[in-house]
Amino acid sequence: MLGLEQEEEGRIEYENICRKDENLTTLLFTMHNEGKDVCSSCEETTTIICCNRCGNAVCKLSTCSTLFPHHRNTLFVICNGCSETIYDKMKPVELADVDKLTLLKKKIKTRQASK
């Protein structure tokens, strides 16, 4: 029974974090938008912001762009076209590579601890 309560608390905490992220993203979009224009993805006239990679005008719909809170209260925007291009360039990490990364992380931690 206790496990279910902890799981429920974890789910609620995760939902609260997601809401805060959505609110922050909306606030940053409002602060940094570039006015009204035609979105290059959905072709609707709406409030837009430029993609940080290609410069296309996109709206904040999840079907048109992905928005990331960035440093100094800025917003990093990737249009879905660029997102697909980036995804196509990604390669899956094999299990052997994960073991090497784990070893590298341990070495880095021990070096930082010794300083």
C-alpha positions as a LaTeX table, in Angstrom:
\begin{tabular}{lrrr}
\hline
Residue & $x$ (\AA) & $y$ (\AA) & $z$ (\AA) \\
\hline
Met1 & 0.00 & 0.00 & 0.00 \\
Leu2 & 2.83 & 2.35 & 0.85 \\
Gly3 & 4.37 & 1.82 & $-2.59$ \\
Leu4 & 1.17 & 2.97 & $-4.30$ \\
Glu5 & 1.06 & 6.13 & $-2.19$ \\
Gln6 & 4.67 & 6.96 & $-3.05$ \\
Glu7 & 4.00 & 6.28 & $-6.72$ \\
Glu8 & 0.96 & 8.58 & $-6.64$ \\
Glu9 & 2.98 & 11.34 & $-4.91$ \\
Gly10 & 5.71 & 10.98 & $-7.54$ \\
Arg11 & 3.17 & 11.23 & $-10.35$ \\
Ile12 & 1.62 & 14.37 & $-8.83$ \\
Glu13 & 5.07 & 15.94 & $-8.37$ \\
Tyr14 & 5.95 & 15.17 & $-12.01$ \\
Glu15 & 2.67 & 16.73 & $-13.22$ \\
Asn16 & 3.39 & 19.87 & $-11.17$ \\
Ile17 & 6.86 & 20.15 & $-12.70$ \\
Cys18 & 5.38 & 19.76 & $-16.19$ \\
Arg19 & 2.86 & 22.53 & $-15.48$ \\
Lys20 & 5.64 & 24.83 & $-14.26$ \\
Asp21 & 7.65 & 24.10 & $-17.42$ \\
Glu22 & 4.62 & 24.85 & $-19.61$ \\
Asn23 & 3.99 & 28.11 & $-17.75$ \\
Leu24 & 7.64 & 29.13 & $-18.09$ \\
Thr25 & 7.69 & 28.28 & $-21.79$ \\
Thr26 & 4.48 & 30.26 & $-22.36$ \\
Leu27 & 5.89 & 33.25 & $-20.47$ \\
Leu28 & 9.16 & 33.15 & $-22.42$ \\
Phe29 & 7.28 & 32.81 & $-25.71$ \\
Thr30 & 5.20 & 35.87 & $-24.81$ \\
Met31 & 8.35 & 37.83 & $-23.92$ \\
His32 & 10.32 & 36.92 & $-27.06$ \\
Asn33 & 7.71 & 36.53 & $-29.81$ \\
Glu34 & 8.20 & 38.46 & $-33.01$ \\
Gly35 & 4.63 & 39.55 & $-33.64$ \\
Lys36 & 1.97 & 38.07 & $-35.87$ \\
Asp37 & 2.86 & 36.36 & $-39.12$ \\
Val38 & 2.17 & 33.14 & $-41.01$ \\
Cys39 & 3.60 & 30.02 & $-39.38$ \\
Ser40 & 5.77 & 28.14 & $-41.88$ \\
Ser41 & 4.53 & 24.77 & $-40.59$ \\
Cys42 & 0.75 & 25.09 & $-40.13$ \\
Glu43 & 0.38 & 28.17 & $-42.38$ \\
Glu44 & $-1.93$ & 29.91 & $-39.89$ \\
Thr45 & $-1.60$ & 33.61 & $-39.10$ \\
Thr46 & $-0.65$ & 33.68 & $-35.43$ \\
Thr47 & 2.00 & 34.89 & $-33.00$ \\
Ile48 & 5.33 & 33.52 & $-34.19$ \\
Ile49 & 8.95 & 33.12 & $-33.17$ \\
Cys50 & 11.93 & 32.16 & $-35.34$ \\
Cys51 & 13.58 & 28.74 & $-35.32$ \\
Asn52 & 17.08 & 29.01 & $-33.83$ \\
Arg53 & 18.48 & 26.63 & $-36.47$ \\
Cys54 & 16.95 & 27.69 & $-39.81$ \\
Gly55 & 15.14 & 30.96 & $-39.04$ \\
Asn56 & 11.68 & 29.83 & $-40.17$ \\
Ala57 & 8.73 & 31.52 & $-38.47$ \\
Val58 & 6.86 & 29.03 & $-36.28$ \\
Cys59 & 4.06 & 29.20 & $-33.74$ \\
Lys60 & 4.10 & 27.56 & $-30.31$ \\
Leu61 & 1.94 & 24.56 & $-31.24$ \\
Ser62 & 3.68 & 21.26 & $-30.54$ \\
Thr63 & 2.96 & 20.17 & $-34.12$ \\
Cys64 & 5.00 & 23.12 & $-35.42$ \\
Ser65 & 7.86 & 23.59 & $-32.96$ \\
Thr66 & 9.61 & 22.43 & $-29.82$ \\
Leu67 & 10.32 & 25.13 & $-27.25$ \\
Phe68 & 13.06 & 24.89 & $-24.61$ \\
Pro69 & 13.69 & 27.35 & $-21.78$ \\
His70 & 17.27 & 28.58 & $-22.30$ \\
His71 & 19.82 & 30.57 & $-20.31$ \\
Arg72 & 19.17 & 34.19 & $-19.27$ \\
Asn73 & 15.39 & 33.81 & $-19.65$ \\
Thr74 & 15.54 & 33.17 & $-23.38$ \\
Leu75 & 13.76 & 30.54 & $-25.42$ \\
Phe76 & 15.46 & 28.02 & $-27.71$ \\
Val77 & 13.13 & 27.15 & $-30.59$ \\
Ile78 & 13.42 & 24.23 & $-33.02$ \\
Cys79 & 10.91 & 23.88 & $-35.86$ \\
Asn80 & 9.66 & 20.38 & $-36.64$ \\
Gly81 & 11.54 & 20.31 & $-39.96$ \\
Cys82 & 14.85 & 20.89 & $-38.15$ \\
Ser83 & 13.79 & 18.49 & $-35.41$ \\
Glu84 & 13.33 & 15.72 & $-37.97$ \\
Thr85 & 16.71 & 16.53 & $-39.56$ \\
Ile86 & 18.40 & 16.35 & $-36.15$ \\
Tyr87 & 16.59 & 13.11 & $-35.32$ \\
Asp88 & 17.74 & 11.52 & $-38.60$ \\
Lys89 & 21.37 & 12.33 & $-37.74$ \\
Met90 & 21.16 & 10.70 & $-34.31$ \\
Lys91 & 22.59 & 7.22 & $-33.90$ \\
Pro92 & 21.54 & 4.72 & $-31.25$ \\
Val93 & 24.11 & 4.08 & $-28.52$ \\
Glu94 & 25.10 & 0.46 & $-28.23$ \\
Leu95 & 25.33 & $-1.20$ & $-24.84$ \\
Ala96 & 29.14 & $-1.44$ & $-25.03$ \\
Asp97 & 29.31 & 2.34 & $-25.49$ \\
Val98 & 27.13 & 2.85 & $-22.43$ \\
Asp99 & 29.63 & 0.85 & $-20.35$ \\
Lys100 & 32.45 & 3.06 & $-21.64$ \\
Leu101 & 30.46 & 6.17 & $-20.76$ \\
Thr102 & 29.80 & 4.85 & $-17.26$ \\
Leu103 & 33.53 & 4.26 & $-16.75$ \\
Leu104 & 34.31 & 7.74 & $-18.09$ \\
Lys105 & 31.77 & 9.30 & $-15.71$ \\
Lys106 & 33.37 & 7.47 & $-12.75$ \\
Lys107 & 36.84 & 8.72 & $-13.75$ \\
Ile108 & 35.56 & 12.29 & $-14.03$ \\
Lys109 & 33.89 & 12.09 & $-10.62$ \\
Thr110 & 37.03 & 10.74 & $-8.94$ \\
Arg111 & 39.16 & 13.50 & $-10.51$ \\
Gln112 & 36.73 & 16.17 & $-9.35$ \\
Ala113 & 36.61 & 14.69 & $-5.85$ \\
Ser114 & 40.41 & 14.67 & $-5.57$ \\
Lys115 & 40.75 & 18.39 & $-6.44$ \\
\hline
\end{tabular}
